[in-house]
Short mmCIF file of C-alpha atoms in Angstrom, two decimals:
data_model
loop_
_atom_site.label_atom_id
_atom_site.label_comp_id
_atom_site.label_asym_id
_atom_site.label_seq_id
_atom_site.Cartn_x
_atom_site.Cartn_y
_atom_site.Cartn_z
CA UNK I 17 38.33 139.21 34.54
CA UNK I 18 41.09 136.71 35.02
CA UNK I 19 40.76 134.27 37.89
CA UNK I 20 42.98 134.87 40.93
CA UNK I 21 46.20 132.94 41.34
CA UNK I 22 46.19 133.32 45.13
CA UNK I 23 43.38 133.77 47.66
CA UNK I 24 44.46 135.12 51.06
CA UNK I 25 41.85 134.78 53.82
CA UNK I 26 41.94 136.50 57.19
CA UNK I 27 41.67 133.84 59.91
CA UNK I 28 39.25 135.64 62.23
CA UNK I 29 37.35 137.63 59.61
CA UNK I 30 36.86 134.83 57.12
CA UNK I 31 37.06 131.47 58.89
CA UNK I 32 36.98 131.49 62.69
CA UNK I 33 35.07 134.30 64.48
CA UNK I 34 36.99 133.81 67.73
CA UNK I 35 38.03 137.37 68.60
CA UNK I 36 36.18 137.18 71.93
CA UNK I 37 38.55 134.41 72.97
CA UNK I 38 41.52 136.50 71.87
CA UNK I 39 40.19 139.59 73.67
CA UNK I 40 39.62 137.64 76.89
CA UNK I 41 43.14 136.19 76.96
CA UNK I 42 44.62 139.59 76.14
CA UNK I 43 42.64 141.27 78.93
CA UNK I 44 43.83 138.69 81.45
CA UNK I 45 47.47 139.04 80.41
CA UNK I 46 47.25 142.84 80.74
CA UNK I 47 45.54 142.63 84.13
CA UNK I 48 48.25 140.33 85.49
CA UNK I 49 50.81 142.95 84.43
CA UNK I 50 48.78 145.63 86.27
CA UNK I 51 47.81 147.18 82.93
CA UNK I 52 44.04 146.68 82.89
CA UNK I 53 42.27 147.47 79.62
CA UNK I 54 38.53 148.02 79.23
CA UNK I 55 36.53 145.73 77.00
CA UNK I 56 36.50 148.22 74.12
CA UNK I 57 40.26 148.79 74.34
CA UNK I 58 40.95 145.05 74.51
CA UNK I 59 38.63 144.46 71.56
CA UNK I 60 40.48 147.12 69.55
CA UNK I 61 43.84 145.60 70.46
CA UNK I 62 42.59 142.18 69.37
CA UNK I 63 42.28 143.51 65.81
CA UNK I 64 45.94 144.56 65.62
CA UNK I 65 49.17 142.60 65.23
CA UNK I 66 49.60 141.57 68.85
CA UNK I 67 53.15 142.61 69.69
CA UNK I 68 53.16 145.97 67.88
CA UNK I 69 49.63 146.73 69.09
CA UNK I 70 50.65 146.06 72.68
CA UNK I 71 53.77 148.18 72.32
CA UNK I 72 51.82 151.17 71.06
CA UNK I 73 49.06 150.78 73.65
CA UNK I 74 51.43 150.46 76.62
CA UNK I 75 53.39 153.49 75.41
CA UNK I 76 50.18 155.52 75.19
CA UNK I 77 48.94 154.46 78.63
CA UNK I 78 52.16 154.88 80.62
CA UNK I 79 55.11 157.22 80.92
CA UNK I 80 57.59 154.42 80.95
CA UNK I 81 60.88 154.65 79.08
CA UNK I 82 61.27 152.52 75.94
CA UNK I 83 63.85 150.31 77.65
CA UNK I 84 61.22 149.48 80.28
CA UNK I 85 58.37 149.05 77.81
CA UNK I 86 60.19 146.47 75.68
CA UNK I 87 60.56 143.74 78.34
CA UNK I 88 57.11 144.56 79.76
CA UNK I 89 55.47 144.08 76.39
CA UNK I 90 57.47 140.89 75.82
CA UNK I 91 56.22 139.48 79.13
CA UNK I 92 52.59 140.42 78.45
CA UNK I 93 52.82 139.00 74.95
CA UNK I 94 54.24 135.69 76.15
CA UNK I 95 51.57 135.41 78.86
CA UNK I 96 48.88 136.14 76.26
CA UNK I 97 50.32 133.52 73.91
CA UNK I 98 50.34 130.85 76.61
CA UNK I 99 46.78 131.65 77.70
CA UNK I 100 45.41 131.67 74.16
CA UNK I 101 47.18 128.48 73.12
CA UNK I 102 45.88 126.69 76.23
CA UNK I 103 42.37 128.02 75.59
CA UNK I 104 42.38 126.87 71.97
CA UNK I 105 43.71 123.42 72.82
CA UNK I 106 41.17 122.88 75.61
CA UNK I 107 38.15 124.31 73.78
CA UNK I 108 35.29 121.92 73.11
CA UNK I 109 34.86 123.55 69.73
CA UNK I 110 36.24 126.43 67.70
CA UNK I 111 33.65 128.65 66.08
CA UNK I 112 33.65 128.69 62.30
CA UNK I 113 31.63 130.68 59.79
CA UNK I 114 28.87 128.78 57.98
CA UNK I 115 30.20 127.42 54.72
CA UNK I 116 33.85 128.01 55.61
CA UNK I 117 34.87 124.36 55.12
CA UNK I 118 32.97 124.21 51.82
CA UNK I 119 34.71 127.35 50.62
CA UNK I 120 38.16 125.98 51.47
CA UNK I 121 37.39 122.65 49.81
CA UNK I 122 36.16 124.33 46.63
CA UNK I 123 39.20 126.60 46.45
CA UNK I 124 41.44 123.61 47.10
CA UNK I 125 39.90 121.78 44.15
CA UNK I 126 40.64 124.66 41.77
CA UNK I 127 43.91 125.80 40.26
CA UNK I 128 44.36 128.50 42.90
CA UNK I 129 46.69 128.78 45.86
CA UNK I 130 45.18 129.42 49.29
CA UNK I 131 46.87 131.23 52.18
CA UNK I 132 45.66 132.27 55.63
CA UNK I 133 46.93 135.37 57.39
CA UNK I 134 46.25 136.72 60.86
CA UNK I 135 47.05 139.45 63.35
CA UNK I 136 48.13 136.57 65.64
CA UNK I 137 51.50 134.85 65.61
CA UNK I 138 51.76 132.15 62.98
CA UNK I 139 51.80 129.22 65.41
CA UNK I 140 48.65 130.52 67.14
CA UNK I 141 46.88 130.89 63.80
CA UNK I 142 47.91 127.33 62.93
CA UNK I 143 46.51 126.09 66.25
CA UNK I 144 43.12 127.63 65.47
CA UNK I 145 43.12 126.05 61.99
CA UNK I 146 44.00 122.64 63.40
CA UNK I 147 41.32 122.71 66.12
CA UNK I 148 38.76 123.94 63.59
CA UNK I 149 39.51 120.92 61.39
CA UNK I 150 40.89 122.92 58.47
CA UNK I 151 44.47 121.61 58.58
CA UNK I 152 45.83 118.45 57.02
CA UNK I 153 43.29 118.32 54.18
CA UNK I 154 45.47 119.73 51.43
CA UNK I 155 43.42 122.92 51.26
CA UNK I 156 45.84 125.47 52.71
CA UNK I 157 49.20 126.24 51.08
CA UNK I 158 50.52 128.80 53.58
CA UNK I 159 49.81 130.38 56.96
CA UNK I 160 51.43 133.75 57.69
CA UNK I 161 51.33 135.31 61.15
CA UNK I 162 52.04 138.91 62.03
CA UNK I 163 55.26 137.85 63.78
CA UNK I 164 56.74 136.37 60.60
CA UNK I 165 57.24 139.55 58.57
CA UNK I 166 58.78 142.98 59.16
CA UNK I 167 55.73 144.88 57.85
CA UNK I 168 52.58 143.13 59.14
CA UNK I 169 49.11 144.56 58.56
CA UNK I 170 48.26 147.28 57.80
CA UNK I 171 51.56 146.95 55.90
CA UNK I 172 51.81 144.61 52.90
CA UNK I 173 54.29 142.11 54.35
CA UNK I 174 51.89 139.29 55.16
CA UNK I 175 50.13 139.30 51.80
CA UNK I 176 53.46 139.45 49.96
CA UNK I 177 54.87 136.63 52.07
CA UNK I 178 51.74 134.55 51.49
CA UNK I 179 52.17 134.95 47.73
CA UNK I 180 55.85 134.01 48.01
CA UNK I 181 55.13 130.90 50.07
CA UNK I 182 52.49 129.86 47.57
CA UNK I 183 55.20 129.87 44.91
CA UNK I 184 53.73 132.72 42.89
CA UNK I 185 55.51 135.62 41.25
CA UNK I 186 55.43 139.32 42.01
CA UNK I 187 52.41 140.87 40.33
CA UNK I 188 50.28 137.79 40.98
CA UNK I 189 46.52 138.19 40.86
CA UNK I 190 45.35 138.11 44.47
CA UNK I 191 41.94 138.09 46.13
CA UNK I 192 42.09 139.20 49.77
CA UNK I 193 39.30 138.30 52.19
CA UNK I 194 39.82 140.91 54.90
CA UNK I 195 38.44 140.94 58.41
CA UNK I 196 39.36 144.39 59.73
CA UNK I 197 40.16 147.89 58.41
CA UNK I 198 43.90 147.33 59.01
CA UNK I 199 43.74 144.04 57.14
CA UNK I 200 41.88 145.66 54.24
CA UNK I 201 44.77 148.06 53.65
CA UNK I 202 47.43 145.40 53.34
CA UNK I 203 47.40 144.48 49.66
CA UNK I 204 46.66 148.07 48.59
CA UNK I 205 50.02 149.09 50.09
CA UNK I 206 51.97 146.44 48.24
CA UNK I 207 54.28 147.48 45.43
CA UNK I 208 54.72 143.85 44.42
CA UNK I 209 51.12 142.83 43.83
CA UNK I 210 50.44 145.18 40.96
CA UNK I 211 47.52 143.15 39.65
CA UNK I 212 45.97 142.42 43.03
CA UNK I 213 42.27 142.49 43.73
CA UNK I 214 40.58 142.96 47.04
CA UNK I 215 37.46 141.34 48.35
CA UNK I 216 36.47 142.63 51.79
CA UNK I 217 34.08 140.21 53.39
CA UNK I 218 32.24 139.97 56.67
CA UNK I 219 30.70 136.53 56.44
CA UNK I 220 27.59 136.17 58.65
CA UNK I 221 28.08 134.13 61.79
CA UNK I 222 25.54 131.59 62.94
#
């Protein structure tokens, strides 16, 4: 078949297996707000776009009115963001999958655009990429966080935005390296990526 024009890689599922760090910061932020979540619940939340995942979880766990839930979720989300950003910046090292840097370098050397998407906000995803040593090498053309589109995963917004930022047209040939079931649905739901392909990968961690 024809080679892809754009490769979109999930940050946690394809490059940096750091969901334990995300889960820990999320658990702490919820506990501070007197909304403790068990490890399994926090791990499940860590797979979802953070703000919408929190909103749905808090609504399911409480009987609070929507006008109360909104500022509560905003406060938890901001606390989580601050904790995670501090954790990433102070970490001695960020975990990466074996061969991840080689993969990015090889894709960067080909006539293909490379984008990274994530369930995290875009600036948090960028912080992980920087600390992992993947930024500033000319490999990555776009980073799209869940907060930057109106229909994040499992909707198609992040993949479509990644293609747009890479300067490609609607109907571009896309390979998606997905890291969760919600992520795997994203390009299938797109009406703009008619020729898209999907590659669901769980790269082995060391």
